Amino acid sequence: MSMPPPGPPVAPGPTPPVAAPALDPAFVAEPTVVVSGVSVFFGQKVALSELSCSFGPGVTGLLGPNGAGKTTLMRAVTGLVSVSSGQVWVAGGDPRKERTVQGHIGLVPEDEAVPGGLTPRELARYRAALHSVADREAPDRWLAVVGLLDVADRVMDGFSKGMRQRAKVAAALVSNPTVLILDEPLNGADPVQRGNLIRLFRQLGDQGRTVLVSSHVLYEVERLAERVVVLVRGRLAAAGDRRSIRDAMADRPRRVLVRADPARVLAAALAGHDAVGGVEVDGDRLTVATRRAGDLALALPTLARGAGVRLWEVRPLDESLEALFRELVR
Amino acid sequence: MKTRSRVRFDPRLVVVIAGYALKACFPTKRRIGLALPAAGALLFALLAHVIPDSAPIALAHVADGGLFGVVLPVGCLVIGDAVLGAEVRSGTLHFTWLSPASFATIVAGRWLAGFLAALAALAVPFGVAGLVAGVPGAIFPLALAAAAGSAAYVAVFVLFGALTRRAVVWSLGFVVLGERLLGTALSGVAQWSPGWEARAVYARYGPSAAGVLHRKGIPEGGSAVVRLLLITAVALVVAVWRLGHLRLSGPSGD
């Protein structure tokens, strides 16, 4: 994958009529995208609830479990979905009402759908024509960037999910958007392409574009973005730089399953350790509650060796992102 | 640097969007599907030969029940849904919607694609049907009626695509309940029905068609063409308004 072409100078729009609360990690100093008190309802279902945050140049990771409202937020930012209340501003304009704002936005949606019977080159050229891109080489250049130039004339019906995602990335980038919305863009990509895409998105952020990337995979977002916004059940659960989010997640209480022989001896040894909140014994299984999983991990081998206990298995019981996110909104 | 300006109707982009829609909305399977109405038109024309009447009158009967009653609405429904409604449902309309093109440009491009597809899949076979039925004088009137009717039908079905995700159901309801049921009973409804007005075009220009297809209270000939153009314009204007209020929530619909 070759380097992306240099991006255009980013044209910040007029200041949106929304005050960004100072020092609130949900907001950035120079926003390109402002979400102000946005709620979105689909019938009785609340997809977003009173959400306020902003996004600026660079890559921002949008994290949340399935159904958190990430996709709805992204579609609201692009104008594809109207908000039930509140306001969205992109480059100083309302993406729903001002068609010129669409010239600033590129979207890679999560769903696999691509126009049937079209080739990646045809799709990229179509997008270029719609955006009146004068550079006739732009479609092929972006197809080369995402590694699809050699299959540019194959219809996308037979493409894998990863290839379709890359075709959509090229189609989104061909108009040189200043705001790039990427909804689970790494879905289906193989490890090599995943690494290439992550590098590409970081470079686009470094060029001064506002890149908003959603994922429910924490480590991917950590590789991509310095700033992270976490949504849970349509609400803002946390926002800030990725380290503070990770620390917040690391300090939560969690349970660790330990299989040991003899288990009761290890339970007695663990009960006296200050990192341990409680121990339950069930046969050769111990369920250990802790707020300092790192300390526990360091202490466990020493305690086991000292007590003459053999460890068979150590694994966290609630490491899913859903559990992490639930803890964040508690 | 991009500059902010009010977007206008752009004929160049209309052509771009129509070209894309013709390719993207009519993949091979759907193109084969479009051959069915064309084949249906020719079969109905053959059917005219077994009606014990003069060829023009037999063709007028076949045109009334078959060509304008079944083939034209069904063919246009498939085409009109393909150019907008199917894309809304499949979640691919954003490739067009997310652009600086005005909604009027997008709707016009989609309608143009549908109209061109209808000309190829319906108007031409309707003309050929006149020949197959042994009424050469019906070739042009049938093609004209099919073309004008298609323009209005496609516009109406594009509108349904912009109004609801269940565009096919509503379109069928429009044809069956609105046109066939209410339109047959009430001339006031039929005056705004693409199917009845397309018949009225042929009633005026088709050989010996007036005796079969004439209906009191429905403008015929050129007036019917004008009426069809009016239906087209009104449907497209509402579709433009509606496109700006569409919630493109992806294939899941929520």
CSV table of C-alpha atoms in Angstrom, one decimal, chain B:
chain,number,residue,atom,x,y,z
B,1,MET,CA,-10.4,24.7,-0.8
B,2,LYS,CA,-14.1,24.1,-1.1
B,3,THR,CA,-16.2,27.1,-1.1
B,4,ARG,CA,-19.7,27.3,0.2
B,5,SER,CA,-22.5,28.2,-2.3
B,6,ARG,CA,-26.1,27.3,-2.8
B,7,VAL,CA,-26.4,24.1,-4.8
B,8,ARG,CA,-28.4,24.3,-8.0
B,9,PHE,CA,-30.0,21.9,-10.4
B,10,ASP,CA,-27.1,20.5,-12.4
B,11,PRO,CA,-28.0,18.8,-15.8
B,12,ARG,CA,-24.4,17.4,-16.0
B,13,LEU,CA,-24.9,15.6,-12.7
B,14,VAL,CA,-28.3,14.4,-13.8
B,15,VAL,CA,-26.6,12.6,-16.7
B,16,VAL,CA,-23.9,11.3,-14.3
B,17,ILE,CA,-26.5,10.0,-11.8
B,18,ALA,CA,-28.7,8.5,-14.6
B,19,GLY,CA,-25.6,6.7,-16.0
B,20,TYR,CA,-24.7,5.3,-12.6
B,21,ALA,CA,-28.3,4.3,-11.9
B,22,LEU,CA,-28.6,2.5,-15.2
B,23,LYS,CA,-25.6,0.4,-14.3
B,24,ALA,CA,-26.0,0.0,-10.5
B,25,CYS,CA,-29.7,-0.4,-10.3
B,26,PHE,CA,-30.1,-2.8,-13.2
B,27,PRO,CA,-27.6,-5.6,-12.6
B,28,THR,CA,-27.8,-8.6,-14.9
B,29,LYS,CA,-30.6,-10.4,-13.0
B,30,ARG,CA,-32.8,-7.3,-13.0
B,31,ARG,CA,-32.1,-6.8,-16.7
B,32,ILE,CA,-33.2,-10.3,-17.4
B,33,GLY,CA,-36.3,-9.6,-15.3
B,34,LEU,CA,-37.1,-6.6,-17.5
B,35,ALA,CA,-37.2,-8.9,-20.5
B,36,LEU,CA,-40.3,-10.4,-19.0
B,37,PRO,CA,-42.6,-7.4,-19.5
B,38,ALA,CA,-41.2,-7.0,-23.0
B,39,ALA,CA,-42.0,-10.7,-23.7
B,40,GLY,CA,-45.4,-10.2,-22.1
B,41,ALA,CA,-46.1,-7.3,-24.5
B,42,LEU,CA,-45.3,-9.5,-27.5
B,43,LEU,CA,-47.4,-12.4,-26.1
B,44,PHE,CA,-50.4,-10.1,-25.7
B,45,ALA,CA,-49.9,-9.0,-29.3
B,46,LEU,CA,-50.0,-12.6,-30.4
B,47,LEU,CA,-53.1,-13.0,-28.4
B,48,ALA,CA,-54.8,-10.4,-30.5
B,49,HIS,CA,-54.7,-12.8,-33.4
B,50,VAL,CA,-57.1,-15.2,-31.7
B,51,ILE,CA,-59.7,-12.5,-30.9
B,52,PRO,CA,-62.5,-12.8,-33.5
B,53,ASP,CA,-62.5,-9.2,-34.5
B,54,SER,CA,-60.6,-6.9,-36.9
B,55,ALA,CA,-56.9,-6.6,-36.1
B,56,PRO,CA,-57.0,-3.0,-34.9
B,57,ILE,CA,-60.0,-3.6,-32.6
B,58,ALA,CA,-58.5,-6.9,-31.3
B,59,LEU,CA,-55.3,-5.0,-30.5
B,60,ALA,CA,-57.3,-2.3,-28.8
B,61,HIS,CA,-58.9,-4.9,-26.5
B,62,VAL,CA,-55.5,-6.5,-25.8
B,63,ALA,CA,-54.0,-3.1,-25.2
B,64,ASP,CA,-56.8,-2.2,-22.8
B,65,GLY,CA,-56.5,-5.3,-20.6
B,66,GLY,CA,-53.0,-6.5,-21.2
B,67,LEU,CA,-50.6,-3.9,-22.3
B,68,PHE,CA,-51.9,-0.9,-20.4
B,69,GLY,CA,-53.6,-2.9,-17.7
B,70,VAL,CA,-50.8,-5.3,-16.7
B,71,VAL,CA,-47.5,-5.0,-18.6
B,72,LEU,CA,-47.1,-1.2,-18.4
B,73,PRO,CA,-47.7,-0.8,-14.6
B,74,VAL,CA,-45.8,-4.0,-13.6
B,75,GLY,CA,-42.8,-3.2,-15.8
B,76,CYS,CA,-42.7,0.4,-14.5
B,77,LEU,CA,-43.1,-0.8,-11.0
B,78,VAL,CA,-40.0,-2.9,-11.3
B,79,ILE,CA,-38.1,-0.1,-12.9
B,80,GLY,CA,-39.3,2.7,-10.7
B,81,ASP,CA,-38.6,0.7,-7.6
B,82,ALA,CA,-35.1,-0.3,-8.8
B,83,VAL,CA,-33.9,3.3,-9.4
B,84,LEU,CA,-34.7,4.5,-5.9
B,85,GLY,CA,-36.7,2.3,-3.5
B,86,ALA,CA,-34.4,-0.7,-3.9
B,87,GLU,CA,-31.4,1.4,-3.2
B,88,VAL,CA,-33.0,2.9,-0.1
B,89,ARG,CA,-33.7,-0.6,1.2
B,90,SER,CA,-30.3,-2.1,0.3
B,91,GLY,CA,-28.5,0.9,2.0
B,92,THR,CA,-26.6,2.0,-1.1
B,93,LEU,CA,-28.4,5.3,-1.8
B,94,HIS,CA,-25.9,7.1,0.4
B,95,PHE,CA,-23.3,6.8,-2.4
B,96,THR,CA,-25.5,9.4,-4.2
B,97,TRP,CA,-27.2,11.2,-1.3
B,98,LEU,CA,-23.8,12.1,0.3
B,99,SER,CA,-22.8,14.5,-2.4
B,100,PRO,CA,-23.2,18.2,-3.1
B,101,ALA,CA,-25.8,17.4,-5.8
B,102,SER,CA,-29.2,19.0,-5.1
B,103,PHE,CA,-32.1,16.7,-4.3
B,104,ALA,CA,-33.7,17.9,-7.6
B,105,THR,CA,-30.6,16.7,-9.4
B,106,ILE,CA,-30.7,13.4,-7.7
B,107,VAL,CA,-34.4,12.8,-8.3
B,108,ALA,CA,-34.1,13.9,-11.9
B,109,GLY,CA,-31.2,11.6,-12.5
B,110,ARG,CA,-33.0,8.6,-11.0
B,111,TRP,CA,-36.1,9.3,-12.9
B,112,LEU,CA,-34.2,9.7,-16.2
B,113,ALA,CA,-32.5,6.4,-15.6
B,114,GLY,CA,-35.9,4.7,-15.0
B,115,PHE,CA,-37.5,6.5,-18.0
B,116,LEU,CA,-34.7,5.4,-20.3
B,117,ALA,CA,-34.9,1.8,-19.0
B,118,ALA,CA,-38.7,1.9,-19.6
B,119,LEU,CA,-38.3,3.2,-23.1
B,120,ALA,CA,-36.1,0.2,-23.9
B,121,ALA,CA,-38.0,-2.4,-21.9
B,122,LEU,CA,-41.6,-1.2,-22.6
B,123,ALA,CA,-42.0,1.5,-25.2
B,124,VAL,CA,-40.0,-0.3,-27.9
B,125,PRO,CA,-41.7,-3.7,-27.2
B,126,PHE,CA,-45.1,-1.9,-27.3
B,127,GLY,CA,-44.3,-0.6,-30.7
B,128,VAL,CA,-43.2,-4.0,-31.8
B,129,ALA,CA,-46.4,-5.4,-30.4
B,130,GLY,CA,-48.3,-3.3,-32.8
B,131,LEU,CA,-46.4,-4.9,-35.6
B,132,VAL,CA,-46.8,-8.4,-34.2
B,133,ALA,CA,-50.5,-7.8,-33.9
B,134,GLY,CA,-50.7,-7.0,-37.6
B,135,VAL,CA,-51.5,-3.3,-37.1
B,136,PRO,CA,-48.5,-1.3,-38.4
B,137,GLY,CA,-50.5,1.9,-37.8
B,138,ALA,CA,-50.4,1.2,-34.1
B,139,ILE,CA,-46.6,1.1,-33.7
B,140,PHE,CA,-46.1,4.7,-33.1
B,141,PRO,CA,-49.3,5.3,-31.0
B,142,LEU,CA,-48.5,2.4,-28.8
B,143,ALA,CA,-44.9,3.4,-28.3
B,144,LEU,CA,-45.9,7.0,-27.6
B,145,ALA,CA,-48.6,5.9,-25.1
B,146,ALA,CA,-46.1,3.6,-23.4
B,147,ALA,CA,-43.4,6.3,-23.3
B,148,ALA,CA,-45.7,8.9,-21.8
B,149,GLY,CA,-47.3,6.4,-19.4
B,150,SER,CA,-43.9,5.2,-18.4
B,151,ALA,CA,-42.7,8.7,-17.6
B,152,ALA,CA,-45.6,9.2,-15.2
B,153,TYR,CA,-45.5,5.7,-13.7
B,154,VAL,CA,-41.8,5.8,-13.1
B,155,ALA,CA,-42.1,9.2,-11.4
B,156,VAL,CA,-44.9,7.9,-9.2
B,157,PHE,CA,-42.9,4.8,-8.2
B,158,VAL,CA,-39.8,6.9,-7.6
B,159,LEU,CA,-42.0,9.0,-5.3
B,160,PHE,CA,-43.1,5.8,-3.4
B,161,GLY,CA,-39.4,4.9,-3.1
B,162,ALA,CA,-38.8,8.2,-1.4
B,163,LEU,CA,-41.9,8.0,0.8
B,164,THR,CA,-41.6,4.5,2.2
B,165,ARG,CA,-39.3,1.5,2.6
B,166,ARG,CA,-42.3,-0.7,1.6
B,167,ALA,CA,-42.4,1.0,-1.8
B,168,VAL,CA,-43.3,-2.1,-3.7
B,169,VAL,CA,-46.3,-2.8,-1.5
B,170,TRP,CA,-47.5,0.8,-1.8
B,171,SER,CA,-46.9,0.8,-5.5
B,172,LEU,CA,-48.9,-2.3,-6.0
B,173,GLY,CA,-51.6,-0.8,-3.8
B,174,PHE,CA,-51.6,2.3,-6.0
B,175,VAL,CA,-52.0,0.2,-9.2
B,176,VAL,CA,-54.5,-2.3,-7.9
B,177,LEU,CA,-56.6,-0.3,-5.5
B,178,GLY,CA,-56.1,3.2,-6.8
B,179,GLU,CA,-56.1,2.7,-10.5
B,180,ARG,CA,-57.9,-0.5,-11.1
B,181,LEU,CA,-60.6,-0.2,-8.4
B,182,LEU,CA,-61.1,3.5,-7.8
B,183,GLY,CA,-60.0,4.5,-11.3
B,184,THR,CA,-62.4,2.2,-12.9
B,185,ALA,CA,-65.3,3.5,-10.8
B,186,LEU,CA,-64.4,7.2,-10.7
B,187,SER,CA,-63.4,9.3,-13.7
B,188,GLY,CA,-62.0,11.9,-11.3
B,189,VAL,CA,-59.4,9.4,-10.1
B,190,ALA,CA,-58.7,8.0,-13.5
B,191,GLN,CA,-57.9,11.5,-14.8
B,192,TRP,CA,-54.8,11.3,-12.6
B,193,SER,CA,-53.9,7.7,-13.3
B,194,PRO,CA,-50.9,7.0,-15.5
B,195,GLY,CA,-52.6,3.8,-16.7
B,196,TRP,CA,-55.9,5.4,-17.7
B,197,GLU,CA,-54.2,8.4,-19.3
B,198,ALA,CA,-51.8,6.1,-21.3
B,199,ARG,CA,-54.9,4.3,-22.6
B,200,ALA,CA,-56.3,7.7,-23.5
B,201,VAL,CA,-53.3,8.5,-25.5
B,202,TYR,CA,-53.7,5.4,-27.5
B,203,ALA,CA,-57.5,5.8,-27.7
B,204,ARG,CA,-56.9,9.0,-29.7
B,205,TYR,CA,-54.0,8.0,-31.9
B,206,GLY,CA,-54.4,4.2,-32.2
B,207,PRO,CA,-56.3,2.8,-35.3
B,208,SER,CA,-59.9,2.1,-34.4
B,209,ALA,CA,-59.0,2.3,-30.7
B,210,ALA,CA,-61.4,5.0,-29.7
B,211,GLY,CA,-64.4,2.7,-29.9
B,212,VAL,CA,-62.8,0.4,-27.3
B,213,LEU,CA,-60.8,2.7,-25.2
B,214,HIS,CA,-62.7,5.9,-25.2
B,215,ARG,CA,-63.9,6.9,-21.7
B,216,LYS,CA,-66.0,9.9,-20.9
B,217,GLY,CA,-64.4,12.5,-18.8
B,218,ILE,CA,-60.8,11.5,-19.6
B,219,PRO,CA,-58.8,13.8,-21.8
B,220,GLU,CA,-57.4,12.0,-24.8
B,221,GLY,CA,-54.4,12.3,-27.2
B,222,GLY,CA,-52.2,15.3,-26.7
B,223,SER,CA,-54.2,16.4,-23.6
B,224,ALA,CA,-53.6,13.0,-22.0
B,225,VAL,CA,-49.9,13.4,-22.8
B,226,VAL,CA,-50.0,16.8,-21.1
B,227,ARG,CA,-51.8,15.2,-18.1
B,228,LEU,CA,-49.2,12.5,-17.9
B,229,LEU,CA,-46.4,15.1,-17.9
B,230,LEU,CA,-48.2,16.9,-15.1
B,231,ILE,CA,-48.4,13.8,-13.1
B,232,THR,CA,-44.7,13.2,-13.7
B,233,ALA,CA,-43.8,16.7,-12.6
B,234,VAL,CA,-46.0,16.7,-9.5
B,235,ALA,CA,-44.6,13.2,-8.4
B,236,LEU,CA,-41.1,14.3,-9.0
B,237,VAL,CA,-41.5,17.6,-7.1
B,238,VAL,CA,-42.9,15.7,-4.1
B,239,ALA,CA,-40.1,13.1,-4.4
B,240,VAL,CA,-37.5,16.0,-4.3
B,241,TRP,CA,-39.1,17.3,-1.1
B,242,ARG,CA,-39.3,13.9,0.4
B,243,LEU,CA,-35.7,13.0,-0.4
B,244,GLY,CA,-34.6,15.8,1.9
B,245,HIS,CA,-36.6,14.3,4.7
B,246,LEU,CA,-35.6,10.7,4.1
B,247,ARG,CA,-34.0,8.8,7.0
B,248,LEU,CA,-31.3,6.6,5.4
B,249,SER,CA,-30.7,4.3,8.3
B,250,GLY,CA,-29.1,1.5,6.3
B,251,PRO,CA,-30.3,-1.9,5.2
B,252,SER,CA,-31.5,-2.8,8.7
B,253,GLY,CA,-33.9,0.1,8.6
B,254,ASP,CA,-33.5,1.1,12.3
